[in-house]
Coordinates of N, CA and C and ligand atoms in Angstrom, one line a residue:
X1418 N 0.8 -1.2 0.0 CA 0.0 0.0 0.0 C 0.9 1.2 0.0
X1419 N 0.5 2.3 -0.7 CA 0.8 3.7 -0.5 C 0.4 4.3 0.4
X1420 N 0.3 4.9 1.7 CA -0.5 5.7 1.8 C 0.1 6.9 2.8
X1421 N -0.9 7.7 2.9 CA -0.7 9.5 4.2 C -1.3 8.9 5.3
X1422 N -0.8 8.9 6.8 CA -1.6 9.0 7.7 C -1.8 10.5 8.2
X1423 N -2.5 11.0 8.0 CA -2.9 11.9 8.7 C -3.8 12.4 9.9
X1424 N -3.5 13.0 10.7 CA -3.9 13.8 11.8 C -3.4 14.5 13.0
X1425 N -3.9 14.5 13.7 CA -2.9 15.5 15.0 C -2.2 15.1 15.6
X1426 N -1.1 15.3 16.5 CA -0.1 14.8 17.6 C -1.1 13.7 18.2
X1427 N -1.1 12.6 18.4 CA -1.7 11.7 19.5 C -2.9 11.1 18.9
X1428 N -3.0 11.2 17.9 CA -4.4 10.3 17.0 C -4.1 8.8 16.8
X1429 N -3.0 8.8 16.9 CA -2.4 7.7 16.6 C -2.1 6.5 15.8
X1430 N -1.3 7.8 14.9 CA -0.4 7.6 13.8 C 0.2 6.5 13.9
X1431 N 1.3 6.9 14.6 CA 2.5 5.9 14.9 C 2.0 4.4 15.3
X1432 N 0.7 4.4 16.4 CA 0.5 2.6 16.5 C -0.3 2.2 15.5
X1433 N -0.9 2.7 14.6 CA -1.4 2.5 13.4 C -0.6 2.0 12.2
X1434 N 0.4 2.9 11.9 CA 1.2 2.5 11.3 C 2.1 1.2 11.5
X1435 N 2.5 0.9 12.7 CA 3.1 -0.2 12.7 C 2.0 -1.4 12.9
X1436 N 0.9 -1.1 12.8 CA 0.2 -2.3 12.6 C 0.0 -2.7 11.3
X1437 N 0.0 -1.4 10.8 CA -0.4 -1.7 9.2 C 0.7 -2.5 8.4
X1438 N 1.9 -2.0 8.9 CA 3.5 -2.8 8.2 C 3.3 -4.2 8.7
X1439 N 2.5 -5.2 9.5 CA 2.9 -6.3 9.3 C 1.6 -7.2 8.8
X1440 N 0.8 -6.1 7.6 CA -0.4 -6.6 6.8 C 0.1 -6.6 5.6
X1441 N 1.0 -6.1 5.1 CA 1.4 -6.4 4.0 C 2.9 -5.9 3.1
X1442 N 3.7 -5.9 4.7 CA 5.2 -5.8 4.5 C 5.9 -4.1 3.7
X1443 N 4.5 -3.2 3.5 CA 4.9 -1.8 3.0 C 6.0 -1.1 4.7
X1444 N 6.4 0.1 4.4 CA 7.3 0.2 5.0 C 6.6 1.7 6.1
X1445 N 6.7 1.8 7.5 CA 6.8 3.3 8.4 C 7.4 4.4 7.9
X1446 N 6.9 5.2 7.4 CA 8.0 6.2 7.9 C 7.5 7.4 8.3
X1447 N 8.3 7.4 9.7 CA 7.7 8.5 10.3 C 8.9 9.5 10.3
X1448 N 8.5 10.6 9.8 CA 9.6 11.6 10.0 C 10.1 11.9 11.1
X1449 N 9.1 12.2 12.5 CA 9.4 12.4 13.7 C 10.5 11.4 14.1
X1450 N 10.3 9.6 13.8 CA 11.2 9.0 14.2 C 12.5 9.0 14.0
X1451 N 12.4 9.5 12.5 CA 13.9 9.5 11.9 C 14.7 10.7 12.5
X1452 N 13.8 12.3 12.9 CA 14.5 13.2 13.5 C 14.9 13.1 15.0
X1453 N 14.2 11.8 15.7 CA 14.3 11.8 17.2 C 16.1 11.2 17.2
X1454 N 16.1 10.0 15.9 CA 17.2 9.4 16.4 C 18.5 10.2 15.4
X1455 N 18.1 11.2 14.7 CA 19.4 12.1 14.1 C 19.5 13.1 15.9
X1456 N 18.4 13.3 16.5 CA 19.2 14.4 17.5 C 20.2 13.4 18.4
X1457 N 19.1 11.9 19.1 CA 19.9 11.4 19.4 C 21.5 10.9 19.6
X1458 N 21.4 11.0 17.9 CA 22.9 10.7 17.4 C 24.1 12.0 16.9
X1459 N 23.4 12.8 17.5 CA 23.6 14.4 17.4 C 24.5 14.5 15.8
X1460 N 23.5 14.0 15.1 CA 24.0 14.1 13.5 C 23.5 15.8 13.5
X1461 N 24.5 15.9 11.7 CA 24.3 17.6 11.7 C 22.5 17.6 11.4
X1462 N 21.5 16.5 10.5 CA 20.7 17.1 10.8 C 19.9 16.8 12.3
X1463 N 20.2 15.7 13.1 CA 19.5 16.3 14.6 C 20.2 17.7 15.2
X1464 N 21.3 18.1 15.2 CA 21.5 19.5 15.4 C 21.0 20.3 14.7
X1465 N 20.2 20.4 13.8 CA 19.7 21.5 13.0 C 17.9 21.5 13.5
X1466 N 17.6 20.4 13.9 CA 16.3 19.9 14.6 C 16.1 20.5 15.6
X1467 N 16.6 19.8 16.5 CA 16.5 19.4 18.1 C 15.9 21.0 18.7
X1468 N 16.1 22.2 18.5 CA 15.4 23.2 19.0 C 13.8 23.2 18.6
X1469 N 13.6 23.1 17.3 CA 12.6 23.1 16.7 C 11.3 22.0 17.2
X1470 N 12.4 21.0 17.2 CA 11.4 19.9 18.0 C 11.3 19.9 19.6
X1471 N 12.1 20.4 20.3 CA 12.2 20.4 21.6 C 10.7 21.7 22.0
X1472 N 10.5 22.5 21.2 CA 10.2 23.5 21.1 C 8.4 23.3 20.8
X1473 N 8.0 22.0 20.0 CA 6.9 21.5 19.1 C 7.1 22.3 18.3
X1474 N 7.9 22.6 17.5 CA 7.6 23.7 16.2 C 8.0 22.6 15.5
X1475 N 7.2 23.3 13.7 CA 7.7 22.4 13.0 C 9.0 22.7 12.6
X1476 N 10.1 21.2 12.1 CA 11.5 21.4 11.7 C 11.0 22.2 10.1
X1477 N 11.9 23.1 9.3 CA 11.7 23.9 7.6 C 11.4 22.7 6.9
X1478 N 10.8 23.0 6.1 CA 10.2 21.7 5.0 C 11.9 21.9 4.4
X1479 N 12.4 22.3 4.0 CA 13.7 22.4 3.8 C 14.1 21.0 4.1
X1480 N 14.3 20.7 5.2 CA 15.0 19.7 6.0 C 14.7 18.6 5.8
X1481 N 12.8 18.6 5.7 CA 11.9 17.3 5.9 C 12.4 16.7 4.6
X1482 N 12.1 18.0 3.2 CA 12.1 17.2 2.2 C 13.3 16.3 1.6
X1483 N 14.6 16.8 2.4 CA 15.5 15.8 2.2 C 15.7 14.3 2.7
X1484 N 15.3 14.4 3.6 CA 14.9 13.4 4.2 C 14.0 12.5 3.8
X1485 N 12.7 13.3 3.1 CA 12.0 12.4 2.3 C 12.7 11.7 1.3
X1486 N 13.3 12.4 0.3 CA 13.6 12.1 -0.7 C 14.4 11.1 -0.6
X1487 N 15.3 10.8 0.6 CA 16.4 10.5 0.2 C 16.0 8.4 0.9
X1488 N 15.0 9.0 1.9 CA 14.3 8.0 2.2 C 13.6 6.9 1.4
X1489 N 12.5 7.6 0.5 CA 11.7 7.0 -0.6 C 12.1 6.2 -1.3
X1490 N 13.5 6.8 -1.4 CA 14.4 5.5 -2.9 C 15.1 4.8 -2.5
X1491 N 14.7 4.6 -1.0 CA 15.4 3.4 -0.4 C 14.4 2.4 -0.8
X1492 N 15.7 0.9 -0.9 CA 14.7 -0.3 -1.9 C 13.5 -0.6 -1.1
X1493 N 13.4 -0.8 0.5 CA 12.1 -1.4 1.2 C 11.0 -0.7 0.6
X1494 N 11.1 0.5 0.0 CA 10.2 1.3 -0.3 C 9.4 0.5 -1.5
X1495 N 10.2 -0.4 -2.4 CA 9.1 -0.7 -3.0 C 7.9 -1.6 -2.7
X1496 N 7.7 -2.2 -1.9 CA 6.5 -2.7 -1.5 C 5.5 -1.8 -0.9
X1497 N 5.6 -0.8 -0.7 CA 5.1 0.1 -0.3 C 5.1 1.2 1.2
X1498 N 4.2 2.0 1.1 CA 4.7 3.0 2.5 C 3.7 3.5 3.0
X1499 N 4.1 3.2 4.5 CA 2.8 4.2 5.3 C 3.7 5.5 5.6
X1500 N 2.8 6.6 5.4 CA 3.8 7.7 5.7 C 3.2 8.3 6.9
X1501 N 3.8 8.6 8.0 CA 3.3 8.7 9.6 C 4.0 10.5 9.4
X1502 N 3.0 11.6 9.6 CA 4.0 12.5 9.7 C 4.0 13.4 9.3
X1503 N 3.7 12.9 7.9 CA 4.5 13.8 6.7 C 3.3 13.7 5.6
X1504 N 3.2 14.8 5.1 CA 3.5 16.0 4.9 C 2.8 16.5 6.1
X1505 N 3.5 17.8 6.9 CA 2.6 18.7 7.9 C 2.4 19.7 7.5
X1506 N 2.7 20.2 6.1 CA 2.5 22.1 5.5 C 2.1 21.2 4.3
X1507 N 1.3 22.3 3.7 CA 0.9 22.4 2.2 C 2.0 22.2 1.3
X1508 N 3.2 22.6 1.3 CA 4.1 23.1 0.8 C 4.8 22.1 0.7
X1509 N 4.9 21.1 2.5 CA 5.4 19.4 1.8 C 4.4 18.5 1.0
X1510 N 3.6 18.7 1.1 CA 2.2 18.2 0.0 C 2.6 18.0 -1.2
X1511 N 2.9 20.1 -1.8 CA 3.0 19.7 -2.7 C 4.1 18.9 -3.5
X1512 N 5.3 19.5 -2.6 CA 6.9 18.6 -2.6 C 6.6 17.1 -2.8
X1513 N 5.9 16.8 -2.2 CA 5.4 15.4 -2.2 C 5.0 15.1 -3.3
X1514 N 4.2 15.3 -4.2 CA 3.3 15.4 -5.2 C 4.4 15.2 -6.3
X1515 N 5.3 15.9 -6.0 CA 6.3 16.4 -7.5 C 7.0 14.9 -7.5
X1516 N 7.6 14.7 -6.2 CA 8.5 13.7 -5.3 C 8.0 12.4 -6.1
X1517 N 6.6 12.1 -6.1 CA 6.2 10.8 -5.8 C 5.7 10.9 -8.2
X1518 N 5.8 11.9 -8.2 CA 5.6 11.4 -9.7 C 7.2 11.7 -10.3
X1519 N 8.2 12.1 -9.8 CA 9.3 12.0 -10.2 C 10.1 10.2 -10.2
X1520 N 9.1 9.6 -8.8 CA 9.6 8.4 -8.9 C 8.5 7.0 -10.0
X1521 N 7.7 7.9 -10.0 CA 6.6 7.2 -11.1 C 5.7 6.2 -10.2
X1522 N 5.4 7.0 -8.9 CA 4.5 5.9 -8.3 C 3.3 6.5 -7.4
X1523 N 1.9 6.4 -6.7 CA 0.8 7.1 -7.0 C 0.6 6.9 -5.4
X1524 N -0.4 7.2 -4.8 CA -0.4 7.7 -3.6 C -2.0 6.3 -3.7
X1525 N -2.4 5.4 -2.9 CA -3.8 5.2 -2.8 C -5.4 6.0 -2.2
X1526 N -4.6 6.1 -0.7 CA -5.3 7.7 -0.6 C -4.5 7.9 1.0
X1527 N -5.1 8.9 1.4 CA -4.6 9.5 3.0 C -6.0 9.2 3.9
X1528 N -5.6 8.8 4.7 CA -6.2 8.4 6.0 C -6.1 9.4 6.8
X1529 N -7.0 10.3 7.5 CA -7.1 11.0 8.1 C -7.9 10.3 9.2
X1530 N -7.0 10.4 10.6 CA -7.6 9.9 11.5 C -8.0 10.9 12.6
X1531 N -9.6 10.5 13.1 CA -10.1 11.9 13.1 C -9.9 11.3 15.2
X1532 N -9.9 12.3 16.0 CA -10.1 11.5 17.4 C -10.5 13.0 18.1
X1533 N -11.6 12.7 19.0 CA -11.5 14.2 19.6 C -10.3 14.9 20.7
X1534 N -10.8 15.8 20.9 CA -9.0 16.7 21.3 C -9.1 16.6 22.9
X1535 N -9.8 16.1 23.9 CA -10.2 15.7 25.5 C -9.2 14.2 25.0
X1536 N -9.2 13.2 24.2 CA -8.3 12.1 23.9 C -7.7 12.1 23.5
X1537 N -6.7 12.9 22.9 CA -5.9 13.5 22.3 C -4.6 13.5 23.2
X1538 N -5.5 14.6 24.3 CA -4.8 15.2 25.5 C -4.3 14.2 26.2
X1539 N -5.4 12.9 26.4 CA -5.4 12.3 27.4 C -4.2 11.5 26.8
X1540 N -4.1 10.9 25.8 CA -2.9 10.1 25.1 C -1.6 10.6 25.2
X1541 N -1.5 12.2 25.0 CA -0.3 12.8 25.0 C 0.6 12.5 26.4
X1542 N -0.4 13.1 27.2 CA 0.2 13.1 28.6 C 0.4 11.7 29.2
X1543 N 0.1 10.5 28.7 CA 0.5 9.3 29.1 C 1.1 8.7 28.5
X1544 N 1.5 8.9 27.2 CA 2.3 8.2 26.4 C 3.8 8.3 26.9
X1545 N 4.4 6.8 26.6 CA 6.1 7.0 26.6 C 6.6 5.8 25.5
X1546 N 8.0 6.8 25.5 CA 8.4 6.2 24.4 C 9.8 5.2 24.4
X1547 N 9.6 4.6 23.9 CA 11.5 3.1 24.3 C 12.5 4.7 23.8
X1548 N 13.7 4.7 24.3 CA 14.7 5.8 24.1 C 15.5 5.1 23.1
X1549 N 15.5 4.2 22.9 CA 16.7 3.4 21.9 C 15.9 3.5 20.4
X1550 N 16.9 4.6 19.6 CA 16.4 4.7 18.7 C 16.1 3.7 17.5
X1551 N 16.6 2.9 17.6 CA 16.3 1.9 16.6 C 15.1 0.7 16.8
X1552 N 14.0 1.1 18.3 CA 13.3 0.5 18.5 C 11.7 1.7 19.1
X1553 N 12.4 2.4 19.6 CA 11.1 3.7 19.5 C 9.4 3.0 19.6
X1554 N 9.5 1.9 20.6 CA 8.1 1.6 21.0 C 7.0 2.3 21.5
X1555 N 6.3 2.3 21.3 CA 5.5 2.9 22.1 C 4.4 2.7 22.7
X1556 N 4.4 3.3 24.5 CA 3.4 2.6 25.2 C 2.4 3.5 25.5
X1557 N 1.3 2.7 26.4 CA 0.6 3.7 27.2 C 0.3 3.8 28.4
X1558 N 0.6 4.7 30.0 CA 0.5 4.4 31.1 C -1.0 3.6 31.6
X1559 N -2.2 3.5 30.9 CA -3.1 3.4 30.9 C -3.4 2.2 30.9
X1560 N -3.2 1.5 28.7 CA -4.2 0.5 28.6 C -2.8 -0.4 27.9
X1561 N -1.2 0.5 27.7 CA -0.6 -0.3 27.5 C 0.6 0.3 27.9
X1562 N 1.0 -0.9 29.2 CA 2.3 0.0 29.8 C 3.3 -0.6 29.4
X1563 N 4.4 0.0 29.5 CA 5.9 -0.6 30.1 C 5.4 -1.6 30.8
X1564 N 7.2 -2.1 31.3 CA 7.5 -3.3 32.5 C 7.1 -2.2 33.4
X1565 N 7.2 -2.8 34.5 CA 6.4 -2.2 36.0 C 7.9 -0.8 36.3
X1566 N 9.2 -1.5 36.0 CA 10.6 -0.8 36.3 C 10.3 0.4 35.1
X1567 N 9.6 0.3 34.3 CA 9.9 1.4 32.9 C 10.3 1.0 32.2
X1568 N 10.5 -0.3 31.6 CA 11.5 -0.9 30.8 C 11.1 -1.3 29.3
X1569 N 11.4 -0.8 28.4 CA 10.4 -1.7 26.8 C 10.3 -3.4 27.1
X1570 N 9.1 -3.6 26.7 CA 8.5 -5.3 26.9 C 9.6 -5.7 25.0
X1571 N 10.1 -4.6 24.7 CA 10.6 -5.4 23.3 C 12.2 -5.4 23.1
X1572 N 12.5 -4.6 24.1 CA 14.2 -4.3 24.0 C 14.9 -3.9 25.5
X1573 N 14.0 -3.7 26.3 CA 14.6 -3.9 27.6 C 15.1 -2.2 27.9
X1574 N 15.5 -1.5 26.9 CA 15.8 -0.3 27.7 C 14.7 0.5 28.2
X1575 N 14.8 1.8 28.5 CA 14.1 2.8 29.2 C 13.3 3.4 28.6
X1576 N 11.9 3.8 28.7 CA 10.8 4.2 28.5 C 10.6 5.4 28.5
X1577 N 10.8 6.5 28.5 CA 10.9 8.2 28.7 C 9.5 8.5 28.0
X1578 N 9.4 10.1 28.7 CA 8.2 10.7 28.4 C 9.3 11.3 27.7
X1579 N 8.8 12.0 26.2 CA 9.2 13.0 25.8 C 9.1 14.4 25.6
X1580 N 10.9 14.9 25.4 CA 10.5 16.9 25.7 C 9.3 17.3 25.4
X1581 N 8.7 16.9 23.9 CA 7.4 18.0 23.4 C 6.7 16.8 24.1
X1582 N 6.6 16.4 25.1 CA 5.3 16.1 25.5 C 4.9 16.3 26.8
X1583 N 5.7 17.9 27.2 CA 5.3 18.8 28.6 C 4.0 19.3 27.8
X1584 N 2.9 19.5 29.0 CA 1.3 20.0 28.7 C 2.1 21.3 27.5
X1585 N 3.1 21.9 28.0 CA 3.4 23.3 27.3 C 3.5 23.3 25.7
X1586 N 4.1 22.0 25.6 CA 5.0 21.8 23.8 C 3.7 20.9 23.7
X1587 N 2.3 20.3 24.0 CA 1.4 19.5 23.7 C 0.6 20.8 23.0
X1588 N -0.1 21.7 23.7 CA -0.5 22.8 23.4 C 0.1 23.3 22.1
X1589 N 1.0 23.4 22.0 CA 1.9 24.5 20.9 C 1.4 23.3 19.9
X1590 N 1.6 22.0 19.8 CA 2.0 21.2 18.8 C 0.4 21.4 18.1
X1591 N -0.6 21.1 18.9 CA -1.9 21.0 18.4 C -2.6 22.3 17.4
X1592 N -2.0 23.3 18.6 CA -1.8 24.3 17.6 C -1.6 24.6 16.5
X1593 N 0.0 24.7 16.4 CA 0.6 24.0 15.1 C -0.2 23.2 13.9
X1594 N -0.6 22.3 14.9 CA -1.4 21.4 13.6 C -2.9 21.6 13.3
X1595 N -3.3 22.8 14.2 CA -4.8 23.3 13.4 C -3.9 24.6 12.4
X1596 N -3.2 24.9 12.9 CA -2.8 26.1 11.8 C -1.9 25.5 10.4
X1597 N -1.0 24.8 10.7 CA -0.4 24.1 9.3 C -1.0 23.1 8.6
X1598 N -1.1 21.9 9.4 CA -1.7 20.7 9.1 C -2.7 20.5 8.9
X1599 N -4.2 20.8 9.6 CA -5.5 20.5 9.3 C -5.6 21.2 7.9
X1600 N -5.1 22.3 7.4 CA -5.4 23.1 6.0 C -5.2 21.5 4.9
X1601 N -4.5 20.7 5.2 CA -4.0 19.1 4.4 C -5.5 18.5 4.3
X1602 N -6.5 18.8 5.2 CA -7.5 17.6 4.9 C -8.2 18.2 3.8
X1603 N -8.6 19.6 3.6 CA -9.1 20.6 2.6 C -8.6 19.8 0.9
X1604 N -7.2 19.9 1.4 CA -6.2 19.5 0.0 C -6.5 18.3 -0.7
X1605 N -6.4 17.3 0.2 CA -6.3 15.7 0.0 C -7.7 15.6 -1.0
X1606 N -9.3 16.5 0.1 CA -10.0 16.2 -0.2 C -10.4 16.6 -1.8
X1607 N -9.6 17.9 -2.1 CA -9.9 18.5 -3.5 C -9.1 17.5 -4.5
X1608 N -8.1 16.6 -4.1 CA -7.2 15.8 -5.0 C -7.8 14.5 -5.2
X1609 N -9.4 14.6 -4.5 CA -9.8 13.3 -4.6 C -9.3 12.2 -3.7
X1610 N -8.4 12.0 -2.8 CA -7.9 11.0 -2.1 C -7.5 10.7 -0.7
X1611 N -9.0 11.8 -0.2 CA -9.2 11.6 1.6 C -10.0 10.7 1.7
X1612 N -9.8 9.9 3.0 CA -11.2 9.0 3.8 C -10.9 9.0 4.9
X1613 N -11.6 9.6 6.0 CA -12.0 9.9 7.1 C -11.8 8.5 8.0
X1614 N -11.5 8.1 9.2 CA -11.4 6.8 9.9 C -11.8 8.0 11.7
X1615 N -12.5 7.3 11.9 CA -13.0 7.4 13.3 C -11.6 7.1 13.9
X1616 N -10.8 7.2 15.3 CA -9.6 6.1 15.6 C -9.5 6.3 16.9
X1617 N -10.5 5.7 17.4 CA -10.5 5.9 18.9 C -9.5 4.0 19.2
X1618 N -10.1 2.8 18.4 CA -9.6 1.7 18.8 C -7.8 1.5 18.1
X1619 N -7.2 1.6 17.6 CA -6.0 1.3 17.1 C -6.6 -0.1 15.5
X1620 N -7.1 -1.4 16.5 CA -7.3 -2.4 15.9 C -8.1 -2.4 15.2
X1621 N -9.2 -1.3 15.7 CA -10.2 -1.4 14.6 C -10.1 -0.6 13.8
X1622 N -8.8 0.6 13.4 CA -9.2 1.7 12.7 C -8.2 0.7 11.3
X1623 N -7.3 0.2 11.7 CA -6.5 -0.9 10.8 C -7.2 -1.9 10.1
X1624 N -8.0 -2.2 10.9 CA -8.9 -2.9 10.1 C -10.1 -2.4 8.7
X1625 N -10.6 -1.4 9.3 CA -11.3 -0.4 8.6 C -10.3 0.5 7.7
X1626 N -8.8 0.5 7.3 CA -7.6 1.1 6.7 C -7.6 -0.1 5.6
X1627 N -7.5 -1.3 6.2 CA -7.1 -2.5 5.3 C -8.3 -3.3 4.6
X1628 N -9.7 -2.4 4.6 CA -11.0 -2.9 4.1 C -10.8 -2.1 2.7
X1629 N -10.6 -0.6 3.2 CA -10.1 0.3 2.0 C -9.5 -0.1 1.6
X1630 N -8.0 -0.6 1.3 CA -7.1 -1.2 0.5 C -7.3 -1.9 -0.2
X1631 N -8.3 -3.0 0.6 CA -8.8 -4.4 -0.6 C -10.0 -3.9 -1.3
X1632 N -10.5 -2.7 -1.1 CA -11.7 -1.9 -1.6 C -11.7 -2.1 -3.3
Ligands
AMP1928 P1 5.9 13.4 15.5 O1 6.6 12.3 16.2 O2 5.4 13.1 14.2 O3 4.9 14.1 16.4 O4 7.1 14.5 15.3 C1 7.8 15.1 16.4 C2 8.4 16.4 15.9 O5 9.2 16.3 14.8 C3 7.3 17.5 15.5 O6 6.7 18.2 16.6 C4 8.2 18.4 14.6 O7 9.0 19.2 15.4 C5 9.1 17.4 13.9 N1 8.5 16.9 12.6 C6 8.1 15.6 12.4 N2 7.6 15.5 11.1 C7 7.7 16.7 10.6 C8 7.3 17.2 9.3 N3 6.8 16.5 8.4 N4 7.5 18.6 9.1 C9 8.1 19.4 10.1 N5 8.4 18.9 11.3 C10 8.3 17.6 11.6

């Protein structure tokens, strides 16, 4: 499958996405992930990040789109991609657009996952995430924890809340994403290739993702 996940910080992109990669081997990519583990690794682009993101601002489409690019034509990509992320401005949209017929291959549609913003909240502020970047799990204090110590159930290291996910950078981000991002559902919808998903369950919105596909 090709597809956009779209919607706000905490709709829940990210466990979506990796449900979806083991329905039919297409590939994550979440931009956020790849910039958590460039600051991580204090590469020049996580130094060029890490304010921006520490901050919930978005990083310059500048930055994203090399990253895209340089991502896309990696070979896992041919079976396909969920894109967790990206585009967040109109402007990576249309980058996108150019991007994806420069490589000669077509989008199925974008998933906009819709969740109200009292759940949103509630997700943000309980969420944590495995700190080893090459595994970046993610839990929930709630309905899916850590080990009891804080520990990933998949790799053993440490569990951390993250910087943008003080009430202060939650705020900013949602913001952010009624002011840059929601203007995307407008777009998708004029290009013909939005559908709306309820995603309050994770398993059921995957399900209802992978009805469309075989649609
Ligand atoms: P996420 O994990 O998708 O919420 O992303 C975490 C942070 O990474 C965001 O708050 C932004 O600072 C940055 N980021 C991720 N994806 C993008 C993007 N497509 N455009 C700009 N900034 C991004």
């Amino acid at each position: 499958m090709r597809i956009i996940l779209l919607g706000a910080p905490g709709a829940g992109k990210g466990t979506v996405a990796k449900l979806l990669e083991e329905f039919d081997g297409s590939v994550q990519i979440s931009t956020g992930d790849i910039l958590r583990s460039a600051v991580k690794e204090e590469t020049t682009l996580g130094k060029k990040a890490k304010d921006y993101m520490d901050r919930g601002d978005l990083v310059p489409d500048s930055l994203i789109m090399e990253i895209m690019e340089a991502r896309l034509k990696e070979p896992d990509c041919q079976k396909g991609f969920i894109l967790d992320g990206f585009p967040r401005t109109i402007a990576q949209a249309e980058e996108l657009k150019k991007l994806l017929g420069r490589l000669g291959v077509s989008l199925d549609f974008v998933a906009n996952l819709e969740v109200p913003r009292e759940i949103i909240l509630e997700r943000l502020t309980t969420r944590r995430t495995c700190c080893n970047p090459s595994c970046q799990a993610i839990y929930n204090l709630k309905n899916n924890p850590p080990r009891q110590d804080g520990t990933c159930l998949l790799c053993d290291h440490e569990t951390i809340q993250r910087d943008d996910e003080t009430v202060e950078a939650i705020n900013n981000r949602l913001e952010i994403y009624n002011q840059k991002t929601a203007p995307l559902i407008g777009y998708y919808e004029k290009e013909g290739l939005l559908k709306n998903f309820l995603s309050l369950v994770a398993d059921d919105t995957v399900s209802e993702i992978k009805k469309a596909i075989s649609a």
